[in-house]
CSV table of C-alpha atoms and ligand atoms in Angstrom, one decimal:
chain,number,residue,atom,x,y,z
T,629,MET,CA,0.0,0.0,0.0
T,630,LYS,CA,2.7,2.4,1.0
T,631,SER,CA,4.9,1.7,-1.9
T,632,GLU,CA,2.0,2.2,-4.2
T,633,THR,CA,1.3,5.7,-2.9
T,634,GLN,CA,5.0,6.6,-3.2
T,635,LYS,CA,5.4,5.3,-6.8
T,636,LYS,CA,5.6,8.2,-9.2
T,637,ILE,CA,2.9,7.8,-11.8
T,638,LEU,CA,2.0,10.2,-14.6
T,639,LEU,CA,-1.3,10.4,-16.5
T,640,SER,CA,-2.3,12.8,-19.2
T,641,GLY,CA,-3.9,12.9,-22.6
T,642,ALA,CA,-4.9,14.9,-25.7
T,643,LYS,CA,-8.0,14.9,-27.8
T,644,PRO,CA,-7.6,13.7,-31.4
T,645,SER,CA,-10.2,16.3,-32.5
T,646,GLY,CA,-7.8,18.0,-34.9
T,647,GLU,CA,-4.1,18.5,-35.5
T,648,LEU,CA,-1.8,18.5,-32.5
T,649,HIS,CA,-0.3,22.0,-32.3
T,650,ILE,CA,2.7,23.7,-30.7
T,651,GLY,CA,0.5,24.8,-27.7
T,652,ASN,CA,-0.3,21.1,-27.0
T,653,TYR,CA,3.4,20.4,-27.2
T,654,ILE,CA,4.7,23.3,-25.0
T,655,GLY,CA,1.8,23.1,-22.5
T,656,ALA,CA,1.6,19.3,-22.1
T,657,VAL,CA,3.5,16.8,-24.3
T,658,LYS,CA,6.9,18.3,-23.6
T,659,GLN,CA,6.4,17.6,-19.9
T,660,TRP,CA,5.3,14.0,-20.5
T,661,VAL,CA,8.4,13.3,-22.6
T,662,ALA,CA,10.7,14.6,-19.8
T,663,LEU,CA,8.8,12.8,-17.0
T,664,GLN,CA,8.5,9.5,-18.7
T,665,GLU,CA,12.1,8.9,-17.6
T,666,THR,CA,11.2,9.0,-13.9
T,667,HIS,CA,7.5,8.1,-13.9
T,668,GLU,CA,5.3,5.2,-14.8
T,669,THR,CA,3.6,6.9,-17.7
T,670,PHE,CA,0.1,6.6,-19.1
T,671,VAL,CA,-0.8,8.8,-22.0
T,672,PRO,CA,-4.1,7.9,-23.7
T,673,ILE,CA,-5.3,9.5,-26.9
T,674,VAL,CA,-8.7,10.5,-25.5
T,675,ASP,CA,-10.8,9.6,-28.5
T,676,LEU,CA,-14.1,9.4,-26.5
T,677,HIS,CA,-13.5,13.0,-25.4
T,678,ALA,CA,-13.2,14.0,-29.1
T,679,LEU,CA,-16.9,12.9,-29.6
T,680,THR,CA,-18.1,15.6,-27.2
T,681,GLU,CA,-18.1,17.8,-30.4
T,682,PRO,CA,-19.4,16.6,-33.8
T,683,GLN,CA,-16.7,14.7,-35.7
T,684,ASP,CA,-16.7,13.2,-39.2
T,685,PRO,CA,-16.1,9.5,-38.6
T,686,ALA,CA,-13.6,8.9,-41.4
T,687,LYS,CA,-11.7,12.1,-40.5
T,688,LEU,CA,-11.7,11.2,-36.8
T,689,ARG,CA,-10.1,7.8,-37.6
T,690,GLU,CA,-7.3,9.6,-39.5
T,691,GLN,CA,-6.8,12.1,-36.7
T,692,ILE,CA,-6.5,9.4,-34.1
T,693,ILE,CA,-3.7,7.6,-35.9
T,694,ALA,CA,-2.1,11.0,-36.7
T,695,THR,CA,-2.2,11.9,-33.0
T,696,ALA,CA,-0.5,8.6,-32.2
T,697,ALA,CA,2.2,9.4,-34.7
T,698,ASP,CA,2.6,12.9,-33.1
T,699,TYR,CA,3.0,11.4,-29.6
T,700,VAL,CA,5.8,9.1,-30.7
T,701,ALA,CA,7.5,11.6,-33.0
T,702,LEU,CA,7.5,14.2,-30.2
T,703,GLY,CA,9.5,11.8,-28.1
T,704,LEU,CA,7.1,9.6,-26.2
T,705,ASP,CA,8.8,6.2,-26.0
T,706,PRO,CA,6.5,3.2,-26.2
T,707,ALA,CA,9.0,1.3,-24.1
T,708,LYS,CA,8.6,3.8,-21.3
T,709,ALA,CA,5.1,5.1,-21.7
T,710,ALA,CA,1.8,3.3,-22.3
T,711,ILE,CA,0.4,5.0,-25.4
T,712,PHE,CA,-3.2,3.9,-26.0
T,713,LEU,CA,-6.7,4.7,-27.1
T,714,GLN,CA,-9.0,5.7,-24.3
T,715,SER,CA,-11.8,3.7,-26.1
T,716,ALA,CA,-9.7,0.5,-26.0
T,717,VAL,CA,-9.9,0.5,-22.2
T,718,PRO,CA,-13.6,0.2,-21.2
T,719,GLU,CA,-12.8,0.8,-17.6
T,720,HIS,CA,-12.7,4.6,-18.4
T,721,THR,CA,-16.4,4.7,-19.1
T,722,GLN,CA,-17.2,2.2,-16.3
T,723,LEU,CA,-15.5,4.3,-13.7
T,724,MET,CA,-17.1,7.4,-15.1
T,725,TRP,CA,-20.5,6.0,-14.2
T,726,ILE,CA,-19.5,5.5,-10.6
T,727,LEU,CA,-18.0,9.0,-10.4
T,728,ASN,CA,-21.2,10.4,-12.0
T,729,THR,CA,-23.0,9.2,-9.0
T,730,LEU,CA,-20.8,11.4,-6.8
T,731,THR,CA,-20.6,14.5,-9.0
T,732,SER,CA,-22.8,17.5,-8.2
T,733,VAL,CA,-24.5,19.2,-11.2
T,734,GLY,CA,-23.6,22.5,-9.6
T,735,ASP,CA,-19.9,21.7,-9.9
T,736,LEU,CA,-20.2,20.8,-13.6
T,737,GLU,CA,-22.2,24.0,-14.2
T,738,ARG,CA,-19.2,26.0,-12.9
T,739,MET,CA,-16.8,24.5,-15.5
T,740,VAL,CA,-15.3,27.4,-17.5
T,741,VAL,CA,-14.4,25.3,-20.6
T,742,TYR,CA,-18.1,24.1,-20.8
T,743,LYS,CA,-19.4,27.7,-20.4
T,744,GLU,CA,-17.0,29.0,-23.0
T,745,LYS,CA,-18.1,26.4,-25.5
T,746,ILE,CA,-21.7,27.2,-25.0
T,747,THR,CA,-20.9,30.9,-25.4
T,748,GLU,CA,-19.1,30.0,-28.7
T,749,GLY,CA,-22.4,28.5,-29.9
T,750,LYS,CA,-21.8,24.8,-29.3
T,751,GLN,CA,-24.8,22.8,-28.5
T,752,ALA,CA,-25.4,22.0,-24.8
T,753,LEU,CA,-25.1,18.3,-25.1
T,754,ALA,CA,-25.0,16.0,-22.0
T,755,GLY,CA,-21.6,14.5,-23.2
T,756,LEU,CA,-20.0,18.0,-23.4
T,757,PHE,CA,-21.5,18.8,-19.9
T,758,THR,CA,-20.2,15.6,-18.2
T,759,TYR,CA,-16.9,15.5,-20.0
T,760,PRO,CA,-14.9,16.5,-16.9
T,761,VAL,CA,-16.3,13.3,-15.1
T,762,LEU,CA,-14.9,11.1,-17.9
T,763,MET,CA,-11.6,13.0,-17.5
T,764,ALA,CA,-11.7,12.4,-13.8
T,765,ALA,CA,-12.1,8.7,-14.5
T,766,ASP,CA,-9.2,8.7,-17.0
T,767,ILE,CA,-7.1,10.1,-14.3
T,768,LEU,CA,-8.1,8.2,-11.2
T,769,LEU,CA,-8.0,4.8,-12.8
T,770,TYR,CA,-4.2,5.0,-12.9
T,771,LYS,CA,-3.8,6.5,-9.4
T,772,PRO,CA,-1.3,9.1,-10.8
T,773,THR,CA,0.7,11.4,-8.7
T,774,VAL,CA,1.0,14.0,-11.5
T,775,VAL,CA,-1.2,15.2,-14.3
T,776,PRO,CA,0.9,17.5,-16.6
T,777,VAL,CA,-1.6,19.7,-18.5
T,778,GLY,CA,-2.0,23.2,-19.9
T,779,GLU,CA,-3.7,25.9,-17.7
T,780,ASP,CA,-7.1,25.4,-19.4
T,781,GLN,CA,-7.4,22.0,-17.6
T,782,ARG,CA,-6.7,23.3,-14.1
T,783,GLN,CA,-10.4,23.4,-13.1
T,784,HIS,CA,-11.0,19.9,-14.4
T,785,VAL,CA,-8.1,18.5,-12.4
T,786,GLU,CA,-9.5,20.3,-9.4
T,787,LEU,CA,-12.8,18.5,-9.9
T,788,THR,CA,-10.9,15.2,-10.2
T,789,ARG,CA,-9.4,15.9,-6.7
T,790,THR,CA,-12.8,16.8,-5.3
T,791,LEU,CA,-14.2,13.5,-6.6
T,792,ALA,CA,-11.2,11.5,-5.3
T,793,HIS,CA,-11.8,13.1,-1.8
T,794,LYS,CA,-15.5,12.3,-1.9
T,795,PHE,CA,-14.9,8.7,-2.9
T,796,ASN,CA,-12.2,8.2,-0.3
T,797,LYS,CA,-14.3,9.8,2.4
T,798,ARG,CA,-17.3,7.6,1.7
T,799,PHE,CA,-15.7,4.3,0.8
T,800,GLY,CA,-12.3,4.4,2.4
T,801,GLN,CA,-8.9,5.5,1.2
T,802,THR,CA,-8.7,4.4,-2.5
T,803,PHE,CA,-7.3,7.3,-4.7
T,804,PRO,CA,-4.1,9.2,-4.1
T,805,ILE,CA,-4.9,12.9,-4.7
T,806,PRO,CA,-3.3,13.9,-8.0
T,807,LYS,CA,-1.5,17.1,-8.6
T,808,GLU,CA,-1.6,19.0,-11.9
T,809,LEU,CA,1.7,20.2,-13.3
T,810,HIS,CA,2.2,23.2,-15.6
T,811,PRO,CA,5.4,24.2,-17.5
T,812,GLU,CA,7.2,27.2,-16.0
T,813,ALA,CA,6.6,29.1,-19.3
T,814,GLY,CA,4.0,28.2,-21.8
T,815,LYS,CA,1.1,26.8,-19.7
T,816,LYS,CA,-1.1,28.9,-22.0
T,817,ILE,CA,0.2,29.5,-25.5
T,818,LEU,CA,-2.0,32.1,-27.2
T,819,SER,CA,-3.7,32.2,-30.6
T,820,LEU,CA,-1.4,33.8,-33.2
T,821,GLN,CA,-4.4,35.7,-34.5
T,822,ASP,CA,-6.0,36.8,-31.2
T,823,PRO,CA,-3.8,37.0,-28.1
T,824,THR,CA,-6.9,37.2,-25.9
T,825,LYS,CA,-7.6,33.5,-26.7
T,826,LYS,CA,-5.6,30.3,-26.2
T,827,MET,CA,-4.1,28.6,-29.2
T,828,SER,CA,-6.7,26.0,-30.2
T,829,LYS,CA,-7.2,23.4,-32.9
T,830,SER,CA,-10.9,24.4,-33.1
T,831,HIS,CA,-10.1,27.9,-34.3
T,832,SER,CA,-8.9,29.0,-37.7
T,833,SER,CA,-5.7,27.3,-38.9
T,834,LEU,CA,-3.8,30.6,-39.2
T,835,SER,CA,-4.1,30.9,-35.4
T,836,TYR,CA,-2.1,27.8,-34.6
T,837,ILE,CA,1.0,26.0,-35.8
T,838,ALA,CA,0.4,22.3,-36.2
T,839,ILE,CA,3.3,19.9,-35.5
T,840,ALA,CA,2.9,18.7,-39.1
T,841,ASP,CA,2.9,22.2,-40.8
T,842,SER,CA,5.3,22.7,-43.7
T,843,SER,CA,8.1,25.3,-43.5
T,844,GLU,CA,6.2,27.6,-45.8
T,845,LYS,CA,3.1,27.4,-43.6
T,846,ILE,CA,5.1,28.1,-40.5
T,847,ARG,CA,6.7,31.2,-42.1
T,848,GLN,CA,3.4,32.4,-43.3
T,849,LYS,CA,1.6,31.9,-40.0
T,850,ILE,CA,4.3,33.6,-37.9
T,851,LYS,CA,4.6,36.4,-40.4
T,852,SER,CA,0.9,37.1,-40.2
T,853,ALA,CA,0.7,36.7,-36.4
T,854,VAL,CA,-0.8,39.8,-34.8
T,855,THR,CA,1.6,42.0,-32.7
T,856,ASP,CA,1.3,44.7,-30.1
T,857,SER,CA,1.9,48.4,-30.6
T,858,GLY,CA,5.5,49.5,-30.4
T,859,ASN,CA,8.5,47.5,-31.8
T,860,ALA,CA,10.5,46.3,-28.8
T,861,ILE,CA,11.1,42.6,-28.3
T,862,LYS,CA,10.1,42.6,-24.6
T,863,HIS,CA,8.4,39.9,-22.5
T,864,ASP,CA,5.5,41.6,-20.7
T,865,PRO,CA,2.4,39.5,-20.9
T,866,ILE,CA,0.1,42.2,-19.5
T,867,THR,CA,1.0,45.1,-21.8
T,868,LYS,CA,2.4,43.1,-24.7
T,869,PRO,CA,0.6,39.7,-24.8
T,870,ALA,CA,1.2,39.0,-28.5
T,871,ILE,CA,5.0,39.5,-28.6
T,872,SER,CA,5.4,37.9,-25.2
T,873,ASN,CA,3.6,34.8,-26.6
T,874,LEU,CA,6.0,34.7,-29.5
T,875,ILE,CA,9.0,35.0,-27.1
T,876,THR,CA,7.6,32.2,-25.0
T,877,ILE,CA,7.4,30.0,-28.1
T,878,TYR,CA,11.0,31.0,-29.0
T,879,HIS,CA,12.1,30.1,-25.5
T,880,ALA,CA,10.3,26.7,-25.6
T,881,PHE,CA,11.8,25.7,-28.9
T,882,SER,CA,15.3,27.0,-28.5
T,883,GLY,CA,15.9,26.4,-24.8
T,884,LYS,CA,17.2,30.0,-24.5
T,885,GLU,CA,16.3,32.0,-21.4
T,886,ILE,CA,13.7,34.7,-22.0
T,887,LYS,CA,16.1,37.5,-20.8
T,888,GLN,CA,18.7,36.3,-23.2
T,889,ILE,CA,16.2,36.4,-26.1
T,890,GLU,CA,15.3,39.9,-25.2
T,891,LYS,CA,19.0,40.8,-25.2
T,892,ASP,CA,19.7,39.1,-28.5
T,893,PHE,CA,17.0,41.0,-30.2
T,894,THR,CA,17.5,44.4,-28.5
T,895,ASN,CA,18.2,46.4,-31.7
T,896,THR,CA,15.9,44.6,-34.0
T,897,ASN,CA,12.2,44.8,-34.8
T,898,TYR,CA,9.1,42.6,-34.9
T,899,LYS,CA,9.8,41.6,-38.5
T,900,ASN,CA,13.3,40.4,-37.8
T,901,PHE,CA,12.3,38.6,-34.6
T,902,LYS,CA,9.4,36.8,-36.4
T,903,GLU,CA,11.8,35.6,-39.2
T,904,ALA,CA,14.2,34.2,-36.6
T,905,LEU,CA,11.4,32.6,-34.7
T,906,ALA,CA,10.0,30.9,-37.8
T,907,GLU,CA,13.5,29.3,-38.4
T,908,VAL,CA,13.8,28.1,-34.8
T,909,VAL,CA,10.4,26.4,-35.0
T,910,ILE,CA,11.1,24.9,-38.4
T,911,GLU,CA,14.5,23.6,-37.3
T,912,LYS,CA,13.1,22.0,-34.2
T,913,LEU,CA,10.1,20.4,-36.0
T,914,LYS,CA,12.1,19.1,-38.9
T,915,PRO,CA,13.3,15.8,-37.4
T,916,ILE,CA,9.9,15.4,-35.6
T,917,GLN,CA,8.1,15.7,-38.9
T,918,GLU,CA,10.4,13.2,-40.6
T,919,LYS,CA,9.8,10.7,-37.9
T,920,ARG,CA,6.0,11.4,-38.0
T,921,LYS,CA,6.0,10.8,-41.8
T,922,ASP,CA,7.8,7.6,-41.4
T,923,LEU,CA,5.4,6.4,-38.7
T,924,LEU,CA,2.4,7.2,-40.8
T,925,GLU,CA,3.9,5.2,-43.7
T,926,HIS,CA,4.1,2.2,-41.3
T,927,LYS,CA,0.7,2.4,-39.7
T,928,GLN,CA,0.8,-1.2,-38.5
T,929,LYS,CA,3.7,-0.3,-36.2
T,930,LEU,CA,1.6,2.5,-34.7
T,931,ILE,CA,-1.3,0.0,-34.2
T,932,ASP,CA,1.0,-2.4,-32.5
T,933,ILE,CA,2.2,0.4,-30.2
T,934,LEU,CA,-1.4,1.3,-29.3
T,935,GLU,CA,-2.3,-2.4,-28.6
T,936,GLU,CA,0.7,-2.9,-26.4
T,937,GLY,CA,-0.1,0.4,-24.6
T,938,ALA,CA,-3.7,-0.7,-24.1
T,939,GLU,CA,-2.6,-4.0,-22.6
T,940,LYS,CA,-0.4,-2.2,-20.0
T,941,ALA,CA,-3.2,0.3,-19.3
T,942,ASN,CA,-5.7,-2.4,-19.0
T,943,ALA,CA,-3.8,-4.3,-16.3
T,944,LYS,CA,-3.8,-1.2,-14.1
T,945,ALA,CA,-7.3,0.0,-15.0
T,946,SER,CA,-9.0,-3.3,-14.3
T,947,GLU,CA,-7.3,-3.6,-11.0
T,948,THR,CA,-8.6,-0.2,-9.9
T,949,LEU,CA,-12.1,-0.8,-11.2
T,950,ARG,CA,-12.3,-4.1,-9.4
T,951,GLU,CA,-11.3,-2.4,-6.2
T,952,VAL,CA,-13.9,0.4,-6.8
T,953,TYR,CA,-16.7,-2.0,-7.6
T,954,SER,CA,-16.1,-4.0,-4.5
T,955,LYS,CA,-15.9,-0.9,-2.3
T,956,VAL,CA,-19.2,0.5,-3.5
T,957,GLY,CA,-20.9,-2.8,-2.9
T,958,LEU,CA,-21.2,-4.3,-6.4
T,959,MET,CA,-20.8,-8.0,-6.6
O,540,AMP,P1,-6.4,19.0,-26.1
O,540,AMP,O1,-5.8,19.0,-27.4
O,540,AMP,O2,-7.4,20.1,-25.9
O,540,AMP,O3,-6.9,17.7,-25.6
O,540,AMP,O4,-5.2,19.4,-25.1
O,540,AMP,C1,-4.1,18.5,-24.8
O,540,AMP,C2,-3.2,19.2,-23.8
O,540,AMP,O5,-2.7,20.4,-24.3
O,540,AMP,C3,-4.0,19.6,-22.5
O,540,AMP,O6,-3.1,19.4,-21.4
O,540,AMP,C4,-4.1,21.1,-22.7
O,540,AMP,O7,-4.2,21.8,-21.5
O,540,AMP,C5,-2.9,21.5,-23.5
O,540,AMP,N1,-3.1,22.7,-24.3
O,540,AMP,C6,-4.1,22.8,-25.2
O,540,AMP,N2,-4.0,24.0,-25.8
O,540,AMP,C7,-3.0,24.7,-25.1
O,540,AMP,C8,-2.4,26.0,-25.3
O,540,AMP,N3,-2.9,26.9,-26.1
O,540,AMP,N4,-1.3,26.3,-24.4
O,540,AMP,C9,-0.9,25.4,-23.6
O,540,AMP,N5,-1.4,24.2,-23.4
O,540,AMP,C10,-2.4,23.8,-24.2
O,541,LIG,N1,-9.8,17.5,-21.2
O,541,LIG,C1,-8.5,17.5,-21.8
O,541,LIG,C2,-8.3,18.6,-22.9
O,541,LIG,O1,-9.3,19.0,-23.4
O,541,LIG,C3,-8.1,16.1,-22.4
O,541,LIG,C4,-8.1,15.1,-21.3
O,541,LIG,C5,-9.1,14.1,-21.2
O,541,LIG,C6,-7.2,14.9,-20.3
O,541,LIG,N2,-8.8,13.3,-20.2
O,541,LIG,C7,-7.6,13.7,-19.6
O,541,LIG,C8,-6.0,15.5,-19.9
O,541,LIG,C9,-6.9,13.2,-18.5
O,541,LIG,C10,-5.4,15.1,-18.8
O,541,LIG,C11,-5.8,13.9,-18.1
O,541,LIG,O2,-7.2,18.9,-23.1
C-alpha cells in the first residue's frame, strides 16, 4: 500500500479532435516526454472526449492515428510510456459511471471550458457537460501522482481531486490525490491571430502552428501573427501579450532564457524577430516531422504500439475498477 502511494505515476492525454499544435506540445506533451524517464507513464489519446463535439467518422479515424504518430514523433517512447486509445480500455467509461453518482451538477455548471463552448455557440449536449467526469475517470483509474496539463485544464483536475476526496471519504482510502503540473513558461500559448484567446485546434488554422505544418506554412503563420503596438522585443504578458507569446514559443523551442532572447533582439524589430522565430520552430520540428511521416507510412507499427499500450493500461485500470466496484458494494 505504502509503496503504491509513493510510486511516481503520470497520466495525461490529448483529444484527437484536430491536428496537434505547438500549444499542446509546449503546454503538455513536452512535460510528458521529460517525465517518462522517472514516472510510470500513461498517455491515452482521449478519443471518447473528441466525440463531445461533432466529428466526421472517417476524419476522426485519421486524426486518431495521426495523433499517435505525433505522440511518438514528439518523443514519447513506447518502451517507457503506455500510449493507447481511451476507447480501448472500457474501464474509463465504467469508472465514469461510478463518479457520475458522486458529481454534483452545480460543480459541472461551474466548468469554464463548458461555459466557453456554449458561449461560442456549441450545442449544450450531455456529453459535453459531463466530459470532466470522464476526464476524472481517465485520471483516477491509474492513481497518478502527477497530471501535466495546460492551464485550461486546471479546473478539471481540481474537480478530479474533489471526486477523489469524496470517494475516499465515503468508501475508504482508494485514490491518491493527483497534482496538476504546468510548465514554467507556456502553460497557455495564445492564438497567433487573437492574443486574448488560447491557441486551439478548433479555431482558424492561421491561429495555430500544427506539429505537421510545412516550413512555408510556419513562415506564413508567424509572419501574419498579430503583434502589439511598439516595436521592442520585450516579454511583458500584460501590456504586450502578442509579442510575449512569440517570445515564449522561441524560449520553448530554443531552450534560450527569455532574458537572453530579449537581449539578443534588442536592436531589431518585430519583423526580424518573427523571421528568426520561424526558423527556430522549423528547425526543431524538422526531425519530428520526418519521424512522423515515417510512422504514418508504417501504420501497423503504430497500431502495435497502441495495442501494447492498451494492454499495459488495462492491467492497471481493471485492478482499480475491481477495487472500486467492490468498495461501493457491487458483486
Ligand atoms: P487538447 O488538445 O485540448 O486535448 O489538449 C491537450 C493538452 O494540451 C492539454 O493538457 C491542454 O491543457 C494542453 N493545451 C491545449 N492548448 C494549449 C495551449 N494553447 N497552451 C498550452 N497548453 C495547451
Ligand atoms: N480534457 C483534456 C483537454 O481537453 C483532455 C483530457 C481528457 C485529459 N482526459 C484527460 C487531460 C486526462 C489530462 C488527463 O485537453
